Tab-separated table of C-alpha atoms in Angstrom:
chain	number	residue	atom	x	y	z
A	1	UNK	CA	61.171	-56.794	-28.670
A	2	UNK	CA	61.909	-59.720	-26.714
A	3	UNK	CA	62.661	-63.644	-28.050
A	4	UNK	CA	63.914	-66.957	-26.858
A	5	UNK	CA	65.709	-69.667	-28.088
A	6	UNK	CA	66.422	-73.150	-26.375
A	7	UNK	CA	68.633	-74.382	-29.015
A	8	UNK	CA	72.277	-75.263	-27.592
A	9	UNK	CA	75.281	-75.197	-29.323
A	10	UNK	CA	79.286	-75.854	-29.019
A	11	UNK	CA	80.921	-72.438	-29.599
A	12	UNK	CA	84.579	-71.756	-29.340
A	13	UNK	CA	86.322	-69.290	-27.237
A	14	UNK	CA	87.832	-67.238	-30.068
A	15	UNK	CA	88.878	-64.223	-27.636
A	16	UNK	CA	89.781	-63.740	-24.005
A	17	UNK	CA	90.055	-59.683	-23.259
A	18	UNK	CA	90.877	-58.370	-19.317
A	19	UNK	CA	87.963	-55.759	-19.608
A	20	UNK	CA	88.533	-54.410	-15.542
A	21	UNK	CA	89.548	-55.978	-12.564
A	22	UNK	CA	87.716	-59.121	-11.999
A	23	UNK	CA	85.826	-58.824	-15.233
A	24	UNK	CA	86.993	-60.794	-18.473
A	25	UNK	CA	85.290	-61.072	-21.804
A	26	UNK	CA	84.818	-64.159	-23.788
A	27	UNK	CA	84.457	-63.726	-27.518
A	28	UNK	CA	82.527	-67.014	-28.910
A	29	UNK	CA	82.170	-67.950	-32.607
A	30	UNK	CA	80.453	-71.084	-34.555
A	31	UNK	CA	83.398	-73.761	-34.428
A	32	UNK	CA	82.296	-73.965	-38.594
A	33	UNK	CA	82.821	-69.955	-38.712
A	34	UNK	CA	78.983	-69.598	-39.745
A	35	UNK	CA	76.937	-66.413	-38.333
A	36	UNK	CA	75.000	-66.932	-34.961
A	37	UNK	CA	71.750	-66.350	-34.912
A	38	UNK	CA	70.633	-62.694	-33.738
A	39	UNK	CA	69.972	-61.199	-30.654
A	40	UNK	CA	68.867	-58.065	-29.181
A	41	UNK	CA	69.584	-55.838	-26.560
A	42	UNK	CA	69.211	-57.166	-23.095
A	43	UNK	CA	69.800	-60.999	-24.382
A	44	UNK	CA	71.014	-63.232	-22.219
A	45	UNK	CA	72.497	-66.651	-23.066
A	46	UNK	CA	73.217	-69.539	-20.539
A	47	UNK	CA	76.797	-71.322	-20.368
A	48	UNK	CA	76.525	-75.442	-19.416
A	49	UNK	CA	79.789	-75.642	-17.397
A	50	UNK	CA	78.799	-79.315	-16.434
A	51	UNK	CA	75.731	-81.358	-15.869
A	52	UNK	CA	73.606	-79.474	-13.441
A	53	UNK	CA	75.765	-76.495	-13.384
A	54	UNK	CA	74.537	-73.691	-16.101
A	55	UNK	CA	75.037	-69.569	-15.592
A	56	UNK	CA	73.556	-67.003	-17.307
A	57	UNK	CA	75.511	-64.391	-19.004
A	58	UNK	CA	74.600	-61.126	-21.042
A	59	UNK	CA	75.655	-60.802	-24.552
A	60	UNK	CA	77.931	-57.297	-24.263
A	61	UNK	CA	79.635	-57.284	-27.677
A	62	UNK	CA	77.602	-55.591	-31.600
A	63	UNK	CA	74.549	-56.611	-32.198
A	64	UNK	CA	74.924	-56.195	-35.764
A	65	UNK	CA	78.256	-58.540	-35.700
A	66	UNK	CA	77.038	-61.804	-36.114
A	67	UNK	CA	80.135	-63.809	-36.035
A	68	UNK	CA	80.274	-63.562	-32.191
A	69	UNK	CA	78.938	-63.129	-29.422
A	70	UNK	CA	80.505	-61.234	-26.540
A	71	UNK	CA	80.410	-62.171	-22.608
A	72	UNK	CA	81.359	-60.546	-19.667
A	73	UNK	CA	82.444	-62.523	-16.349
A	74	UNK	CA	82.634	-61.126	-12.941
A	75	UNK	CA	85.252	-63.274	-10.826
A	76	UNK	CA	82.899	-64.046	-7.846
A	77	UNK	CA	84.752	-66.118	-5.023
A	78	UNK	CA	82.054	-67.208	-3.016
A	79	UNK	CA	78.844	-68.394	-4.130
A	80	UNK	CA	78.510	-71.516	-6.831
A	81	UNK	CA	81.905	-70.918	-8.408
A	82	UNK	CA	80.572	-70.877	-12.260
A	83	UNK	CA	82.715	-67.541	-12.912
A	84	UNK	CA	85.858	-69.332	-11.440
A	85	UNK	CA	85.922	-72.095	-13.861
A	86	UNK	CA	85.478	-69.538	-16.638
A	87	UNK	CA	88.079	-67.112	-15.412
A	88	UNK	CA	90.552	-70.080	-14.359
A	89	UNK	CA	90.215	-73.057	-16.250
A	90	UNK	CA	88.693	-71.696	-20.186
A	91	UNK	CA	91.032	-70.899	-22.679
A	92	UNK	CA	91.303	-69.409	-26.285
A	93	UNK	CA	90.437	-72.454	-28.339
A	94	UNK	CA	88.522	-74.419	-26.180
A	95	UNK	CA	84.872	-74.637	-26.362
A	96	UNK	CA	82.150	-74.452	-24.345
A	97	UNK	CA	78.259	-75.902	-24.102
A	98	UNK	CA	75.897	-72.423	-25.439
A	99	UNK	CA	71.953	-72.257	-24.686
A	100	UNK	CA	70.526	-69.106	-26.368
A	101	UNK	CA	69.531	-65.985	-26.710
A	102	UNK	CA	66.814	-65.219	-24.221
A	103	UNK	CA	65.326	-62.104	-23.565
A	104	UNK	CA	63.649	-60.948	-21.004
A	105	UNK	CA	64.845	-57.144	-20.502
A	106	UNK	CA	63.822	-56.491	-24.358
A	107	UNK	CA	64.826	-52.610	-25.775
A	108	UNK	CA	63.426	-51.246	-28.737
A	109	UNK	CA	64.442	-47.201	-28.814
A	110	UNK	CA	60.942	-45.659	-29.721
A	111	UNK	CA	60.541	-42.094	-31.117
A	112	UNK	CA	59.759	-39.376	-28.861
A	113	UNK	CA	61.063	-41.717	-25.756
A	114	UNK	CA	63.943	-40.191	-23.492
A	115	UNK	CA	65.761	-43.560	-22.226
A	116	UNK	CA	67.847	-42.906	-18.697
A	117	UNK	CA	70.139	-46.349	-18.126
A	118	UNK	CA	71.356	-46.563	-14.714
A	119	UNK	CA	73.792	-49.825	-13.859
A	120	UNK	CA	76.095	-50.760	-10.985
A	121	UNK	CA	78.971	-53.100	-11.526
A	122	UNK	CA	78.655	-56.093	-13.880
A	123	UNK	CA	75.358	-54.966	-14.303
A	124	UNK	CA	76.779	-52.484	-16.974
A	125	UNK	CA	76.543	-55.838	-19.312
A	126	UNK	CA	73.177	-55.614	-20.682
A	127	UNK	CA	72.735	-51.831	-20.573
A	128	UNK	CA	75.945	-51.277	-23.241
A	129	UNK	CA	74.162	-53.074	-25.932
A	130	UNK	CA	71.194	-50.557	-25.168
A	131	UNK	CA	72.971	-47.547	-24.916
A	132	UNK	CA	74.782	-48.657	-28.413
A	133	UNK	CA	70.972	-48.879	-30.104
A	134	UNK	CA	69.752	-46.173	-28.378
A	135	UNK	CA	72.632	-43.802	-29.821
A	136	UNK	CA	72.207	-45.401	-33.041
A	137	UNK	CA	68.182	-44.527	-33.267
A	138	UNK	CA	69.219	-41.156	-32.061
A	139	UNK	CA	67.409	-41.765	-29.027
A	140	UNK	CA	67.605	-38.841	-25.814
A	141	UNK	CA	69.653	-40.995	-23.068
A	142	UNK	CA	72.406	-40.947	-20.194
A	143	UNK	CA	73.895	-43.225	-18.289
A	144	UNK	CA	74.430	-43.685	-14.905
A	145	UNK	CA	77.097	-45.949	-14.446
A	146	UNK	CA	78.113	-46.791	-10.449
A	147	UNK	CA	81.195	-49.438	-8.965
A	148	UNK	CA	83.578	-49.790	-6.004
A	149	UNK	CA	86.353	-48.011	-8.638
A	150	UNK	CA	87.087	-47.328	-12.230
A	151	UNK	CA	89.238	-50.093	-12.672
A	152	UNK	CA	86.568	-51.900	-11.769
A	153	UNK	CA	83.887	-50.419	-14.093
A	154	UNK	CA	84.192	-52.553	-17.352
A	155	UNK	CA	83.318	-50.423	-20.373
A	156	UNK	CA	83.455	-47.676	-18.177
A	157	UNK	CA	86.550	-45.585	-19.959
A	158	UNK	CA	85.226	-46.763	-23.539
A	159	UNK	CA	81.767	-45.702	-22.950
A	160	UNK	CA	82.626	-42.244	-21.128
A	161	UNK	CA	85.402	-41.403	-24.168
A	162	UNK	CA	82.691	-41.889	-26.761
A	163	UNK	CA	79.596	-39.893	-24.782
A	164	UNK	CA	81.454	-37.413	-22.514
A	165	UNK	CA	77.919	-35.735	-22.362
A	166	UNK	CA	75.663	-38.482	-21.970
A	167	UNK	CA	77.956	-40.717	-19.317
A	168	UNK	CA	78.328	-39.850	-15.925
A	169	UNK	CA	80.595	-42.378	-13.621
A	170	UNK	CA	80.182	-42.656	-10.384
A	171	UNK	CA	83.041	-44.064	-8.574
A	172	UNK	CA	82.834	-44.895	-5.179
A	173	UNK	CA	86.492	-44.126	-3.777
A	174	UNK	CA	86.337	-41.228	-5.686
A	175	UNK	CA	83.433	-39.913	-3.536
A	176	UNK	CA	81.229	-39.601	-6.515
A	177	UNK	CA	78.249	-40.700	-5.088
A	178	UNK	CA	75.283	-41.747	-7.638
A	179	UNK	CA	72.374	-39.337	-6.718
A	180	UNK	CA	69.513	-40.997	-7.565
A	181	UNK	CA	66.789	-39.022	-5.292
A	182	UNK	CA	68.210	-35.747	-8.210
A	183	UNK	CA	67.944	-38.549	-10.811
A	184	UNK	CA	64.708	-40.225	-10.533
A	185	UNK	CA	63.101	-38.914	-7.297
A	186	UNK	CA	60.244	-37.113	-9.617
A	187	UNK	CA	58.277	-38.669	-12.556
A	188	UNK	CA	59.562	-37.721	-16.037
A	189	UNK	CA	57.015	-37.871	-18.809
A	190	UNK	CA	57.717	-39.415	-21.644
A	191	UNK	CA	60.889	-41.381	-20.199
A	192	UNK	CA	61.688	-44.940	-19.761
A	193	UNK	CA	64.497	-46.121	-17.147
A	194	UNK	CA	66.447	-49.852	-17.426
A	195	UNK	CA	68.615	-50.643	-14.644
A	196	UNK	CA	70.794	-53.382	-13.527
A	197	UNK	CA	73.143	-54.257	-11.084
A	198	UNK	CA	73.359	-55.037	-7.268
A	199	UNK	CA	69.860	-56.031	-5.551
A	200	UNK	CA	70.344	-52.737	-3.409
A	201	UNK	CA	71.098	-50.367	-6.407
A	202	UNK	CA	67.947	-52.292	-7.959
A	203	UNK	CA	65.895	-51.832	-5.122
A	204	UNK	CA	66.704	-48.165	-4.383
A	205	UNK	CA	65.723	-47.373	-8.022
A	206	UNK	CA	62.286	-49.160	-7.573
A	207	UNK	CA	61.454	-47.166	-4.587
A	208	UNK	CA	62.869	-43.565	-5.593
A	209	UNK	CA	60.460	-44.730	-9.259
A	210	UNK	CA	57.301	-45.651	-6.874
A	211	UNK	CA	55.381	-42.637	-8.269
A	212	UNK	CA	55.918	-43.344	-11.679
A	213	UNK	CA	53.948	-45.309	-14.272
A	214	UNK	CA	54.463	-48.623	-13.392
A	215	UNK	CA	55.401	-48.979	-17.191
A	216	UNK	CA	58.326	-46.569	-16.691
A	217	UNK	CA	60.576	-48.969	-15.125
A	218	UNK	CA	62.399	-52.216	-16.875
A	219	UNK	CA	64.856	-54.076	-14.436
A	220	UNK	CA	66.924	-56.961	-14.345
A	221	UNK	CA	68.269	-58.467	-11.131
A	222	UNK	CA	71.398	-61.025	-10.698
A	223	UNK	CA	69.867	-62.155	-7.538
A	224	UNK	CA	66.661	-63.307	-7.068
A	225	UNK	CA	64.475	-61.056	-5.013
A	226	UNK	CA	63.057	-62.165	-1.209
A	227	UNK	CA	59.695	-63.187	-0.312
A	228	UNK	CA	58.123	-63.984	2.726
A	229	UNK	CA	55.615	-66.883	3.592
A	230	UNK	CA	53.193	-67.614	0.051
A	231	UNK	CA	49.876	-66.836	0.387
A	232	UNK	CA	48.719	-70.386	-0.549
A	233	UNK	CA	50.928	-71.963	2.337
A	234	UNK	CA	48.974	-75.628	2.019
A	235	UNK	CA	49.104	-78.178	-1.058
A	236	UNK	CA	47.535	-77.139	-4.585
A	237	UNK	CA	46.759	-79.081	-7.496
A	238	UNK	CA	48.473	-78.381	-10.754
A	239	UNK	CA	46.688	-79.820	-14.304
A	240	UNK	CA	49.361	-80.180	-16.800
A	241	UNK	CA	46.901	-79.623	-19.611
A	242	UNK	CA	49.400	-81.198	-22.837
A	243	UNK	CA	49.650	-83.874	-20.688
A	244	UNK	CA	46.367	-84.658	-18.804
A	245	UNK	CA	48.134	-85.153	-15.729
A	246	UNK	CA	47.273	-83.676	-12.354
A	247	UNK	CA	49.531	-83.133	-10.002
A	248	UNK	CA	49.711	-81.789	-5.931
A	249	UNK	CA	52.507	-79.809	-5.154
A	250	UNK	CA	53.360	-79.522	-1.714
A	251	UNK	CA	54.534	-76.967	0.620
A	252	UNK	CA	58.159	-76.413	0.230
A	253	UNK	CA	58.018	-77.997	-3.186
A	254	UNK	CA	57.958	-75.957	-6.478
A	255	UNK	CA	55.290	-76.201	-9.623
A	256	UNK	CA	58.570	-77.608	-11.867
A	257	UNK	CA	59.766	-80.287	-9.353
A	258	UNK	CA	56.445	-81.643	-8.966
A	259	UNK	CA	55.745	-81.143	-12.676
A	260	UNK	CA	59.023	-82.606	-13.834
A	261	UNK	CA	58.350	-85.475	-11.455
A	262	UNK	CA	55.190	-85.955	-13.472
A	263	UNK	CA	56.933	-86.408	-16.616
A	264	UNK	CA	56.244	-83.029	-17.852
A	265	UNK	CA	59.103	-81.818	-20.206
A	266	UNK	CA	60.111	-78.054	-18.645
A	267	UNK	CA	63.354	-76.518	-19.034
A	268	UNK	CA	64.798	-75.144	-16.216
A	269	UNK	CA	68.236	-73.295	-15.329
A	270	UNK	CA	68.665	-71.035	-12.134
A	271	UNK	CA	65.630	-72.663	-10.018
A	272	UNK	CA	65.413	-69.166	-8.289
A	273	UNK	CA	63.400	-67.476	-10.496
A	274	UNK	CA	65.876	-64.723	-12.313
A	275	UNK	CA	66.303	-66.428	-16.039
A	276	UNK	CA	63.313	-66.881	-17.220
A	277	UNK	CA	63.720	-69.927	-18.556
A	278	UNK	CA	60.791	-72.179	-16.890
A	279	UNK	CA	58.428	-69.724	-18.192
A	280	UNK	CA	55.465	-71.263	-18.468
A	281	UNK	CA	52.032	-70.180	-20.102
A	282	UNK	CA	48.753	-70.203	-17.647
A	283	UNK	CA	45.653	-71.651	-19.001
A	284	UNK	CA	43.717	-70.894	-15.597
A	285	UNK	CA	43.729	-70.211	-11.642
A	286	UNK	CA	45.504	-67.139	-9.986
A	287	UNK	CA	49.341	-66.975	-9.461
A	288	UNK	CA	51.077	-65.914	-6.621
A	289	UNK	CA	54.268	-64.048	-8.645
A	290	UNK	CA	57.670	-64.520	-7.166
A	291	UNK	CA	60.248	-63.969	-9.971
A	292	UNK	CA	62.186	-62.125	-10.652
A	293	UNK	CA	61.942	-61.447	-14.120
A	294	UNK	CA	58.232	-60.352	-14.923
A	295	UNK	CA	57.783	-56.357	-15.382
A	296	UNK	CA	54.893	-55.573	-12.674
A	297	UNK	CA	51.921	-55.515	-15.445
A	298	UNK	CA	53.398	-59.038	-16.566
A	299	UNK	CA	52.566	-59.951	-13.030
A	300	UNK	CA	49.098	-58.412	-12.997
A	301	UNK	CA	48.245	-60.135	-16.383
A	302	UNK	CA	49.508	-63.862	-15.232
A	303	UNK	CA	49.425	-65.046	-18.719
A	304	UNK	CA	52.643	-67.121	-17.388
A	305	UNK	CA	54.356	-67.779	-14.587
A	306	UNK	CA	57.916	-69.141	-13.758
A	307	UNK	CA	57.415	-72.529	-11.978
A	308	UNK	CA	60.786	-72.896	-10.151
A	309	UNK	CA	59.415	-70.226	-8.022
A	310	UNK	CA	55.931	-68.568	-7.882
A	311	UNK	CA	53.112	-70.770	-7.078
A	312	UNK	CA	49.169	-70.937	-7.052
A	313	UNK	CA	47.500	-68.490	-4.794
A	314	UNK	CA	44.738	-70.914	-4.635
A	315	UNK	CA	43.882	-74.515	-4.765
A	316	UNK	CA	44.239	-75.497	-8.316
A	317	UNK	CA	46.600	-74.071	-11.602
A	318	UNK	CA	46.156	-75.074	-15.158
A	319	UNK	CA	49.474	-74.847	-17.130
A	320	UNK	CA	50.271	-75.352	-20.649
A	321	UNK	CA	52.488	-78.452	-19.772
C-alpha cells in the first residue's frame, strides 16, 4: 500500500543516536507530544533545511510507534551539503521544517510471497521497516545487506543478532563479497525482491532480475538514473486541463518549470526525478518516462508522470494541472 501526504509540520529533534560511522539518527516528535500520523514501510518524508533546499529521508524507526518518527543521515561531503547541516549544526531540542509521509516503494507482506531484501549502505533505511513487517506477518525473507565495513553498516549488528538465519552481511574489507549472480541470477516463483542502495548495486540487481516478471522487482534509487537524448527533442505543448492554460515547453526546459511559470500550482522537491513528489496525473498524449521512481508497468500504464523530468514523446500532453 502506498500514500502521500503534503502536509508540513514543525517537529522537534527529541533524539540524536550515532547508528555507524557517518550515519546518525534523528528521532522527531509533535512539539505538542500528539501522535504523527502513520506511515508504512518504504515512507519517505522530506526535511526543509531552508528555502529551496529540501532532502528526502526514509522513516527507519516502528511503524506501530506513533510518537516518532525515526531518520537516518549519511554524512555526505560533497554534493549539496543537506546531510552536513543535519549532522553539524541540528541538535536535541531544536526543530526542524517536516513534509510527509510519501510512499513510493509501498510493502504489504502477502501470503504465500517469499520477500528477498537486498540493500547497500544507507540504503538499508527503507528495507528495515520491511524486514520488521515482513517478520511480523511471518513472511519467508533474507536479507542481503552490503557496505565498505561493518562499522559502517547501520542496523547491521541489530538486525543480524535478531535473524542470524535470515541476515547475511556482506562486508567489503572483510572479503565477503555479495553474490548476487547465486542470489538472483535465476527467476524464483512466487518471490518478490526490494532493493536499495548505490546506483551500481541497483543497477546490477536490475540486470541479474532481467528474466524475471517485470512485477518481481521494487527499487528505490538515491540518485536519479541517466538518460540519453528524449525522443521528443523539439518543443511540445502541454494543456493544463484545471487550469485551461496551454503551455510550450521547450527543449532543455521541464513540464513543471514551464507549468509553474504558467501559474499552475505543482509541488516539487528534488527536480531530478527520484521523490516522487511532482507526480502528476495524465489526462492524454504519450510520455516519454524518465524517473526514477515508477515500477516499469507504472511506466507502461502512464496514468502519471513526474514533470521535473520525463516529458511528452509527442507534440502535445494533457495533465491534470
Amino acid at each position: 500500500m502506498s500514500f502521500f501526504s503534503d502536509v508540513e509540520r514543525d517537529l522537534v529533534v527529541d533524539a540524536r543516536t550515532e547508528l555507524a560511522q557517518g550515519v546518525v539518527a534523528l528521532d522527531l516528535v509533535a512539539h505538542n507530544g500528539r501522535d504523527l500520523p502513520a506511515w508504512t514501510p518504504g515512507s519517505h518524508v522530506d526535511v526543509v533545511l531552508a528555502p529551496g533546499t529540501e532532502r528526502q529521508y526514509s522513516l527507519c524507526g516502528n511503524e506501530d510507534d506513533r510518537s516518532r518518527w525515526r531518520i537516518a543521515v549519511l554524512r555526505e561531503d560533497a554534493g549539496r551539503g543537506g546531510s552536513l547541516a543535519l549532522h553539524d549544526d541540528v541538535r536535541v531540542g531544536q526543530r526542524l521544517r517536516v513534509r510527509g509521509p510519501r510512499n513510493h516503494f509501498g510493502f504489504t507482506a502477502a501470503a504465500g510471497t517469499a520477500y528477498r531484501f537486498v540493500a547497500g549502505g544507507i540504503g538499508i533505511t527503507p528495507l528495515r521497516a520491511m524486514v520488521l513487517r515482513a517478520h511480523a506477518a511471518g513472511a519467508e525473507w533474507t536479507l542481503d545487506y552490503a557496505g565498505r565495513s561493518r562499522a559502517t553498516m547501520a542496523f547491521a549488528g541489530e538486525l543480524a543478532t535478531a535473524y542470524p538465519e535470515r541476515v547475511r552481511l556482506h562486508p567489503a574489507d572483510e572479503g565477503r563479497r555479495l553474490d548476487l549472480d547465486a542470489l538472483l541470477g535465476e527467476p524464483q516463483p512466487g518471490t518478490e525482491v526490494y532493493a536499495c542502495g548505490p546506483a551500481r548495486l541497483v543497477d546490477a540487481v536490475e540486470q541479474r532480475m532481467a528474466g524475471w516478471p517485470a512485477t518481481a522487482l521494487h527499487v528505490e534509487r538515491f540518485t536519479a538514473k541517466e538518460f540519453g537524448e528524449p525522443v521528443w527533442p523539439g518543443p511540445f505543448e502541454v494543456e493544463l486541463a484545471l487550469t485551461g492554460a496551454t503551455v510550450t515547453v521547450e527543449p532543455g526546459e521541464s513540464v513543471l518549470e514551464a507549468a509553474l511559470a504558467a501559474g499552475a500550482v505543482v509541488l516539487s522537491s528534488c527536480r531530478v526525478g527520484t521523490c516522487g513528489t511532482c507526480e502528476t496525473p495524465v489526462l492524454e498524449g504519450d510520455v516519454e518516462h524518465r524517473d526514477s521512481v515508477l515500477t516499469l508497468a507504472e511506466q507502461a500504464d502512464s496514468a502519471v508522470m513526474m514533470v521535473c523530468v520525463s516529458r511528452s514523446a509527442g507534440p502535445r500532453l494533457v495533465l491534470d494541472l
